[in-house]
Tab-separated table of C-alpha atoms and ligand atoms in Angstrom:
chain	number	residue	atom	x	y	z
D	91	MET	CA	95.161	61.345	112.343
D	92	LYS	CA	98.246	63.054	113.696
D	93	ARG	CA	98.211	66.835	114.124
D	94	LEU	CA	98.959	68.602	110.852
D	95	LYS	CA	102.471	69.985	110.663
D	96	GLU	CA	103.103	73.716	110.477
D	97	LEU	CA	103.150	75.459	107.103
D	98	SER	CA	106.207	77.404	105.947
D	99	PHE	CA	107.189	80.818	107.264
D	100	ARG	CA	106.901	82.136	103.719
D	101	THR	CA	103.130	82.254	103.506
D	102	LYS	CA	102.688	82.948	107.205
D	103	ALA	CA	104.843	86.034	106.819
D	104	ILE	CA	102.441	87.611	104.339
D	105	THR	CA	98.864	88.837	104.580
D	106	PRO	CA	96.386	89.262	101.702
D	107	SER	CA	96.918	92.560	99.878
D	108	GLY	CA	94.747	95.450	101.065
D	109	ILE	CA	94.077	96.368	97.440
D	110	ARG	CA	92.646	92.976	96.650
D	111	ARG	CA	90.221	93.010	99.584
D	112	LEU	CA	88.406	96.126	98.409
D	113	PHE	CA	88.543	94.948	94.823
D	114	ASP	CA	86.826	91.671	95.817
D	115	LEU	CA	84.160	93.634	97.712
D	116	ALA	CA	83.629	95.885	94.680
D	117	GLN	CA	83.237	92.858	92.396
D	118	LYS	CA	80.199	91.766	94.391
D	119	MET	CA	78.448	95.112	93.780
D	120	SER	CA	77.015	96.456	90.531
D	121	GLY	CA	77.572	99.870	88.962
D	122	VAL	CA	80.850	100.464	90.793
D	123	ILE	CA	83.180	103.104	89.369
D	124	ASN	CA	86.643	101.732	89.807
D	125	PHE	CA	89.451	104.079	90.829
D	126	GLY	CA	91.000	101.193	92.696
D	127	ILE	CA	92.911	98.896	90.428
D	128	GLY	CA	96.099	100.158	88.736
D	129	GLU	CA	95.569	99.005	85.185
D	130	PRO	CA	95.394	100.911	81.872
D	131	ASP	CA	91.851	101.071	80.504
D	132	LEU	CA	93.184	101.113	76.930
D	133	GLU	CA	93.432	98.152	74.564
D	134	THR	CA	96.888	96.752	73.795
D	135	PRO	CA	98.144	98.437	70.551
D	136	LEU	CA	96.766	96.725	67.442
D	137	CYS	CA	100.160	95.779	65.979
D	138	VAL	CA	101.088	94.052	69.256
D	139	ARG	CA	97.817	92.141	69.359
D	140	GLU	CA	98.264	91.087	65.743
D	141	ALA	CA	101.799	89.917	66.423
D	142	GLY	CA	100.416	87.770	69.255
D	143	LYS	CA	97.891	86.157	66.906
D	144	ARG	CA	100.575	85.636	64.269
D	145	ALA	CA	102.828	84.001	66.850
D	146	ILE	CA	100.138	81.395	67.542
D	147	ASP	CA	99.715	80.639	63.827
D	148	LEU	CA	103.461	80.463	63.268
D	149	GLY	CA	103.836	77.899	66.027
D	150	TYR	CA	105.427	79.966	68.787
D	151	THR	CA	103.606	77.744	71.223
D	152	HIS	CA	106.507	75.809	72.732
D	153	TYR	CA	108.824	76.326	75.682
D	154	THR	CA	111.216	79.179	75.104
D	155	PRO	CA	114.746	79.458	76.517
D	156	ASN	CA	114.487	80.119	80.268
D	157	ALA	CA	115.823	83.660	79.877
D	158	GLY	CA	113.475	84.447	76.977
D	159	TYR	CA	113.854	84.451	73.168
D	160	PRO	CA	117.339	85.759	72.228
D	161	GLU	CA	115.828	88.307	69.764
D	162	LEU	CA	113.669	89.743	72.527
D	163	ARG	CA	116.557	89.934	75.006
D	164	GLU	CA	118.523	91.771	72.340
D	165	ALA	CA	115.685	94.184	71.594
D	166	ILE	CA	115.296	94.928	75.323
D	167	ALA	CA	119.050	95.508	75.719
D	168	LYS	CA	118.922	97.929	72.784
D	169	LYS	CA	115.953	99.771	74.282
D	170	LEU	CA	117.785	100.115	77.611
D	171	LYS	CA	120.870	101.473	75.876
D	172	VAL	CA	119.035	103.984	73.713
D	173	GLU	CA	116.261	105.121	76.060
D	174	ASN	CA	117.737	104.616	79.525
D	175	GLY	CA	121.469	105.022	78.999
D	176	ILE	CA	122.157	101.578	80.497
D	177	ASP	CA	125.104	99.800	78.900
D	178	VAL	CA	123.901	96.189	78.631
D	179	THR	CA	123.766	93.323	76.138
D	180	ALA	CA	121.266	90.473	75.734
D	181	GLU	CA	123.246	88.470	78.321
D	182	ASN	CA	122.278	90.989	80.986
D	183	ILE	CA	118.548	90.441	80.430
D	184	ILE	CA	116.036	87.880	81.687
D	185	VAL	CA	112.465	88.023	80.355
D	186	THR	CA	109.958	87.398	83.148
D	187	THR	CA	106.216	87.000	83.672
D	188	GLY	CA	105.692	90.688	84.406
D	189	ALA	CA	107.684	92.906	86.725
D	190	SER	CA	106.164	91.024	89.660
D	191	THR	CA	108.177	87.896	88.901
D	192	GLY	CA	111.198	90.068	88.077
D	193	LEU	CA	110.967	91.578	91.564
D	194	LEU	CA	110.591	88.132	93.139
D	195	LEU	CA	113.573	86.665	91.265
D	196	SER	CA	115.660	89.692	92.273
D	197	ALA	CA	114.664	89.327	95.922
D	198	LEU	CA	115.305	85.575	95.991
D	199	THR	CA	118.701	86.078	94.375
D	200	LEU	CA	119.838	88.741	96.837
D	201	ILE	CA	118.107	88.401	100.182
D	202	GLU	CA	119.204	86.031	102.917
D	203	PRO	CA	117.539	85.552	106.320
D	204	GLY	CA	118.538	88.438	108.558
D	205	ASP	CA	119.258	90.873	105.731
D	206	GLU	CA	117.727	94.308	106.043
D	207	VAL	CA	115.977	95.678	102.981
D	208	LEU	CA	114.887	99.296	102.611
D	209	ILE	CA	111.402	99.687	101.156
D	210	PRO	CA	109.410	102.856	100.476
D	211	ASP	CA	106.515	103.580	102.868
D	212	PRO	CA	104.004	104.189	101.410
D	213	GLY	CA	105.051	101.793	98.674
D	214	PHE	CA	103.891	99.116	96.257
D	215	VAL	CA	102.526	96.224	98.314
D	216	ILE	CA	104.671	93.523	96.715
D	217	TYR	CA	107.982	94.694	98.188
D	218	GLU	CA	107.297	93.912	101.817
D	219	ALA	CA	105.682	90.581	100.932
D	220	ILE	CA	108.632	89.330	98.893
D	221	VAL	CA	111.173	90.502	101.456
D	222	ASN	CA	109.243	88.447	104.012
D	223	MET	CA	109.056	85.437	101.692
D	224	ALA	CA	112.821	85.610	101.245
D	225	GLY	CA	113.275	85.729	105.038
D	226	GLY	CA	114.610	89.299	105.084
D	227	LYS	CA	113.603	92.197	107.294
D	228	SER	CA	111.876	95.222	105.730
D	229	VAL	CA	113.048	98.611	106.931
D	230	ARG	CA	110.572	101.310	105.980
D	231	VAL	CA	111.766	104.536	104.440
D	232	PRO	CA	109.085	107.090	105.361
D	233	LEU	CA	108.027	109.193	102.380
D	234	ILE	CA	106.230	112.389	103.327
D	235	GLU	CA	104.002	114.804	101.479
D	236	GLU	CA	106.103	117.836	102.515
D	237	GLU	CA	108.955	116.316	100.462
D	238	ASP	CA	106.659	115.369	97.578
D	239	PHE	CA	106.913	111.727	98.720
D	240	ARG	CA	110.470	111.497	97.393
D	241	MET	CA	112.872	108.855	98.662
D	242	THR	CA	115.825	111.131	99.404
D	243	PRO	CA	119.475	110.007	99.685
D	244	GLU	CA	119.603	111.524	103.196
D	245	LYS	CA	116.737	109.331	104.397
D	246	VAL	CA	118.253	106.239	102.833
D	247	ASN	CA	121.649	107.003	104.356
D	248	GLU	CA	120.155	107.399	107.843
D	249	LEU	CA	118.607	103.916	107.707
D	250	VAL	CA	121.581	102.017	106.284
D	251	THR	CA	123.270	99.606	108.716
D	252	LYS	CA	125.921	96.940	108.230
D	253	ASN	CA	123.060	94.473	107.596
D	254	THR	CA	121.457	96.435	104.753
D	255	LYS	CA	121.512	94.276	101.628
D	256	CYS	CA	119.369	96.156	99.174
D	257	ILE	CA	116.938	98.974	98.505
D	258	PHE	CA	113.700	98.910	96.559
D	259	LEU	CA	113.505	102.076	94.524
D	260	ASN	CA	110.346	103.008	92.624
D	261	SER	CA	110.113	106.074	90.423
D	262	PRO	CA	107.571	107.055	89.116
D	263	HIS	CA	106.045	105.898	92.337
D	264	ASN	CA	103.002	103.837	93.190
D	265	PRO	CA	100.899	105.001	95.093
D	266	THR	CA	101.907	108.691	95.174
D	267	GLY	CA	102.931	109.455	91.570
D	268	ALA	CA	106.213	110.953	92.843
D	269	VAL	CA	109.076	111.170	90.344
D	270	LEU	CA	112.636	111.335	91.656
D	271	GLU	CA	114.968	114.095	90.482
D	272	PHE	CA	118.331	113.237	88.978
D	273	SER	CA	120.011	114.488	92.173
D	274	ASP	CA	117.959	111.988	94.243
D	275	ILE	CA	118.903	109.087	91.961
D	276	LYS	CA	122.564	110.066	91.929
D	277	GLY	CA	122.604	110.556	95.707
D	278	ILE	CA	121.010	107.144	96.335
D	279	ALA	CA	123.534	105.575	93.931
D	280	GLU	CA	126.348	107.146	95.965
D	281	VAL	CA	124.944	105.739	99.216
D	282	ALA	CA	124.635	102.332	97.517
D	283	MET	CA	128.203	102.421	96.188
D	284	ASP	CA	129.668	103.642	99.492
D	285	ASN	CA	128.035	100.747	101.339
D	286	GLY	CA	127.990	98.007	98.667
D	287	ILE	CA	124.183	97.866	98.675
D	288	TYR	CA	122.150	96.532	95.750
D	289	VAL	CA	119.346	98.694	94.337
D	290	ILE	CA	116.296	96.988	92.835
D	291	SER	CA	114.835	99.735	90.686
D	292	ASP	CA	111.198	99.201	89.748
D	293	GLU	CA	110.614	101.335	86.651
D	294	VAL	CA	107.250	100.065	85.393
D	295	TYR	CA	105.835	103.601	85.126
D	296	GLU	CA	108.891	105.057	83.373
D	297	LYS	CA	106.891	106.371	80.416
D	298	LEU	CA	104.133	107.947	82.479
D	299	VAL	CA	105.682	111.314	83.373
D	300	TYR	CA	104.120	114.763	83.034
D	301	ASP	CA	104.881	118.477	83.267
D	302	GLY	CA	108.323	117.999	81.724
D	303	ALA	CA	109.446	115.566	84.453
D	304	LYS	CA	112.136	113.098	83.351
D	305	HIS	CA	112.678	109.512	84.311
D	306	TYR	CA	116.227	108.453	85.254
D	307	SER	CA	117.464	104.892	85.616
D	308	ILE	CA	119.866	104.368	88.511
D	309	ALA	CA	121.663	101.701	86.439
D	310	SER	CA	122.867	104.462	84.107
D	311	ILE	CA	125.005	106.020	86.876
D	312	PRO	CA	128.667	105.035	86.379
D	313	GLY	CA	129.798	102.563	89.039
D	314	MET	CA	126.328	100.999	89.477
D	315	GLU	CA	126.932	98.172	86.962
D	316	ASP	CA	127.230	95.465	89.644
D	317	LEU	CA	124.728	96.945	92.089
D	318	ALA	CA	121.712	98.077	90.039
D	319	ILE	CA	118.933	95.679	89.132
D	320	THR	CA	116.465	97.285	86.735
D	321	VAL	CA	112.994	95.729	86.798
D	322	ASN	CA	110.467	96.733	84.204
D	323	SER	CA	107.427	95.461	82.340
D	324	PHE	CA	105.173	96.098	79.390
D	325	SER	CA	101.988	95.882	81.501
D	326	LYS	CA	101.538	99.636	81.844
D	327	THR	CA	103.482	101.100	78.907
D	328	PHE	CA	102.062	98.784	76.237
D	329	ALA	CA	98.733	98.416	78.100
D	330	MET	CA	99.103	94.643	78.319
D	331	CYS	CA	98.843	93.654	82.004
D	332	GLY	CA	97.265	90.282	81.231
D	333	TRP	CA	99.950	89.188	78.750
D	334	ARG	CA	102.433	88.910	81.633
D	335	ILE	CA	105.705	90.141	80.208
D	336	GLY	CA	108.451	91.998	82.029
D	337	TYR	CA	112.197	91.782	82.413
D	338	VAL	CA	115.160	92.276	84.682
D	339	ALA	CA	118.448	93.848	83.574
D	340	ALA	CA	121.478	93.381	85.812
D	341	SER	CA	125.061	92.123	85.866
D	342	ARG	CA	125.602	88.695	84.287
D	343	ARG	CA	126.505	87.378	87.743
D	344	LEU	CA	122.993	88.174	89.001
D	345	ILE	CA	121.104	87.325	85.809
D	346	ASN	CA	122.676	83.851	85.665
D	347	GLU	CA	121.374	83.164	89.179
D	348	MET	CA	117.915	84.408	88.205
D	349	ILE	CA	117.907	82.146	85.138
D	350	LYS	CA	118.527	79.172	87.448
D	351	LEU	CA	115.595	80.199	89.659
D	352	GLN	CA	113.366	80.641	86.618
D	353	GLN	CA	114.435	77.250	85.235
D	354	TYR	CA	113.046	75.472	88.295
D	355	THR	CA	109.930	77.607	88.807
D	356	VAL	CA	108.229	79.643	86.080
D	357	VAL	CA	110.358	78.039	83.302
D	358	ASN	CA	109.732	80.847	80.825
D	359	ALA	CA	107.547	83.888	80.168
D	360	PRO	CA	104.664	83.092	77.748
D	361	SER	CA	106.011	82.479	74.219
D	362	ILE	CA	103.134	84.256	72.452
D	363	SER	CA	103.431	87.324	74.649
D	364	GLN	CA	107.186	87.454	74.057
D	365	MET	CA	106.635	87.594	70.297
D	366	ALA	CA	103.962	90.277	70.697
D	367	VAL	CA	106.289	92.453	72.804
D	368	LEU	CA	109.111	91.984	70.293
D	369	GLU	CA	106.877	93.559	67.643
D	370	GLY	CA	105.942	96.341	70.065
D	371	LEU	CA	109.587	97.231	70.652
D	372	LYS	CA	110.272	97.443	66.930
D	373	ASN	CA	107.113	99.037	65.546
D	374	PRO	CA	107.118	102.882	65.632
D	375	LYS	CA	103.304	102.836	65.955
D	376	VAL	CA	103.744	101.798	69.572
D	377	LYS	CA	105.748	104.916	70.336
D	378	THR	CA	102.870	106.986	68.942
D	379	PHE	CA	100.450	104.930	71.047
D	380	ILE	CA	102.468	105.687	74.200
D	381	ASP	CA	102.675	109.428	73.407
D	382	GLU	CA	98.913	109.585	72.933
D	383	MET	CA	98.302	107.574	76.092
D	384	VAL	CA	100.458	109.926	78.145
D	385	ARG	CA	98.643	112.975	76.714
D	386	GLU	CA	95.315	111.402	77.584
D	387	TYR	CA	96.383	110.485	81.137
D	388	ASP	CA	97.744	113.973	81.615
D	389	LYS	CA	94.294	115.407	80.808
D	390	ARG	CA	92.626	113.019	83.238
D	391	ARG	CA	95.233	113.727	85.920
D	392	ARG	CA	94.514	117.461	85.875
D	393	PHE	CA	90.783	116.951	85.787
D	394	MET	CA	90.826	114.483	88.658
D	395	VAL	CA	93.007	116.651	90.907
D	396	GLU	CA	90.766	119.640	90.286
D	397	ARG	CA	87.621	117.656	91.128
D	398	ILE	CA	89.121	115.952	94.195
D	399	ASN	CA	90.029	119.358	95.601
D	400	LYS	CA	86.372	120.365	95.379
D	401	ILE	CA	85.439	117.702	97.936
D	402	THR	CA	85.450	118.993	101.508
D	403	GLY	CA	88.280	117.434	103.495
D	404	PHE	CA	90.147	116.135	100.415
D	405	LYS	CA	93.427	117.710	99.288
D	406	ALA	CA	95.403	116.563	96.270
D	407	LYS	CA	98.523	117.851	94.579
D	408	LEU	CA	99.356	117.279	90.933
D	409	PRO	CA	101.670	114.255	90.905
D	410	LYS	CA	104.344	114.149	88.196
D	411	GLY	CA	104.149	110.482	87.258
D	412	ALA	CA	102.356	107.098	87.074
D	413	PHE	CA	98.537	107.207	86.993
D	414	TYR	CA	97.648	107.714	90.623
D	415	ILE	CA	96.587	110.551	92.866
D	416	PHE	CA	97.301	110.199	96.562
D	417	ALA	CA	94.738	112.465	98.178
D	418	ASN	CA	95.196	113.720	101.725
D	419	VAL	CA	91.992	113.046	103.688
D	420	LYS	CA	93.361	113.627	107.196
D	421	GLU	CA	90.923	116.462	107.858
D	422	LEU	CA	88.026	113.999	107.856
D	423	GLY	CA	89.508	112.217	110.883
D	424	LEU	CA	88.581	108.730	109.642
D	425	LYS	CA	90.839	105.731	109.188
D	426	SER	CA	91.569	105.373	105.482
D	427	THR	CA	90.177	101.812	105.401
D	428	ASP	CA	86.901	103.026	106.980
D	429	LEU	CA	86.686	105.919	104.536
D	430	ALA	CA	87.368	103.689	101.502
D	431	GLU	CA	84.718	101.216	102.689
D	432	LEU	CA	82.204	103.984	103.312
D	433	ILE	CA	82.824	105.412	99.836
D	434	LEU	CA	82.466	101.978	98.275
D	435	GLU	CA	79.228	101.204	100.118
D	436	LYS	CA	77.503	104.579	99.848
D	437	ALA	CA	78.895	106.004	96.592
D	438	ALA	CA	79.699	102.738	94.778
D	439	VAL	CA	83.188	104.018	94.022
D	440	ALA	CA	86.305	101.910	94.614
D	441	THR	CA	89.456	103.604	95.919
D	442	VAL	CA	92.402	102.176	97.848
D	443	PRO	CA	93.052	103.142	101.491
D	444	GLY	CA	96.501	104.661	101.870
D	445	SER	CA	97.287	102.355	104.791
D	446	ALA	CA	97.316	99.409	102.348
D	447	PHE	CA	100.682	100.794	101.186
D	448	GLY	CA	102.224	100.981	104.673
D	449	PRO	CA	101.627	102.856	107.958
D	450	ASN	CA	102.816	106.106	106.380
D	451	GLY	CA	99.969	105.935	103.878
D	452	GLU	CA	97.398	106.411	106.659
D	453	GLY	CA	95.340	109.555	106.101
D	454	TYR	CA	95.373	109.190	102.305
D	455	LEU	CA	93.283	107.538	99.603
D	456	ARG	CA	94.706	106.384	96.277
D	457	PHE	CA	92.751	107.181	93.130
D	458	CYS	CA	93.752	105.659	89.776
D	459	TYR	CA	92.839	107.838	86.795
D	460	ALA	CA	93.271	105.168	84.125
D	461	THR	CA	89.548	105.408	83.454
D	462	SER	CA	87.371	107.675	81.320
D	463	LEU	CA	86.824	111.379	82.065
D	464	ALA	CA	83.104	110.631	82.312
D	465	ASN	CA	83.775	108.021	85.014
D	466	ILE	CA	86.075	110.403	86.860
D	467	GLU	CA	83.428	113.125	86.815
D	468	LEU	CA	80.610	110.847	87.937
D	469	GLY	CA	82.637	108.974	90.563
D	470	LEU	CA	83.916	112.126	92.217
D	471	GLU	CA	80.470	113.709	92.106
D	472	ARG	CA	79.122	110.693	93.987
D	473	ILE	CA	81.913	110.864	96.582
D	474	LYS	CA	81.328	114.602	97.062
D	475	LYS	CA	77.684	113.973	97.825
D	476	VAL	CA	78.402	111.180	100.306
D	477	ILE	CA	80.966	113.326	102.140
D	478	GLU	CA	78.578	116.290	102.277
D	479	ASP	CA	75.866	114.004	103.684
D	480	ILE	CA	78.036	112.615	106.477
D	481	ARG	CA	79.251	116.042	107.514
J	578	PLP	C1	105.216	99.781	91.122
J	578	PLP	C2	104.764	98.537	90.468
J	578	PLP	N1	105.671	97.594	90.185
J	578	PLP	C3	105.321	96.440	89.593
J	578	PLP	C4	104.016	96.168	89.255
J	578	PLP	C5	103.686	94.843	88.649
J	578	PLP	O1	103.544	94.896	87.288
J	578	PLP	P1	103.467	93.602	86.372
J	578	PLP	O2	102.086	93.570	85.785
J	578	PLP	O3	104.491	93.827	85.326
J	578	PLP	O4	103.768	92.404	87.191
J	578	PLP	C6	103.027	97.138	89.531
J	578	PLP	C7	101.619	96.866	89.226
J	578	PLP	O5	100.719	97.541	89.626
J	578	PLP	C8	103.419	98.340	90.151
J	578	PLP	O6	102.522	99.287	90.461
């Protein structure tokens, strides 16, 4: 047989996610307390689940339009207008299989080989991978603890060149929980407008903000209509990661391109999940569910920070958003991957090494507090003991 031909640059340009590796290791062990995976521990609200079941019985089991059911696109446009101050109609929306696919469609629509794309470092692992798949070049924007891990307009401006095509913005931020101020959002919008750069704004944690922090959508800034791409999902806010529903809101010029991509790839987001989300957007019980969820996470957030700070060598600040704590473990002098593996092996607790989110994440461990207070207490107690033993 002749030598096998090379595979495409797309898969060669990406490596398996650092989060997944530890998660796979943890799956092989028993009794592991999981602070690793970023998923709500709550059930999807009852009315949403019931709407999903009803959708099956009513025969919503066929292909849907590529961009999603028109009623759902309309409901999303209304939500964006009322809650986010973004002036859009159903034509500006494409329903996707989670934010992940929304991010991919955005990247494939915008990025050409040779384009530079600014990504947060540390940042959500998908960004670099999809920039690589699209043939672009990631340019890391270093986020530092001294600036509360904020992506500032000054930093963005410094890294912009004539080849910069777009920026990935993520507030509230995974993995640090940072929430950008209005002045940051406005400043980044100004840099984008001055240079004609697109901004892909990943807002999946928009509802998870604490201590009076507010979430701002960059698409609401006047002048950003053609440049802002808002990506969001119901995975975190409606606690429905497995249902795979998200959306992108952008100019019709961009959305029409994304619809073409979707037509030849994913085809449509799951019909049953679309109907379930439609109910969720209309039913006031879901708003109550979200309010209660945020109150509960807030309690866990405070508790976890307090307990982490009791472990020698661990320092954590109270983050204002998402459901993560990015603890500084530099004092221990270990690589974050070694520390996470040690904690998994000896304490049976899963965390994520900061370096999985980019070189700037080295010296940190990410803890997700979307788990019970009892688990948080026990898991951190176990880590404390292991750290005391090795010192
Ligand atoms: C910042 C960020 N964006 C997007 C996603 C993907 O969410 P979805 O389940 O909607 O694909 C995640 C999931 O963890 C995330 O943390």
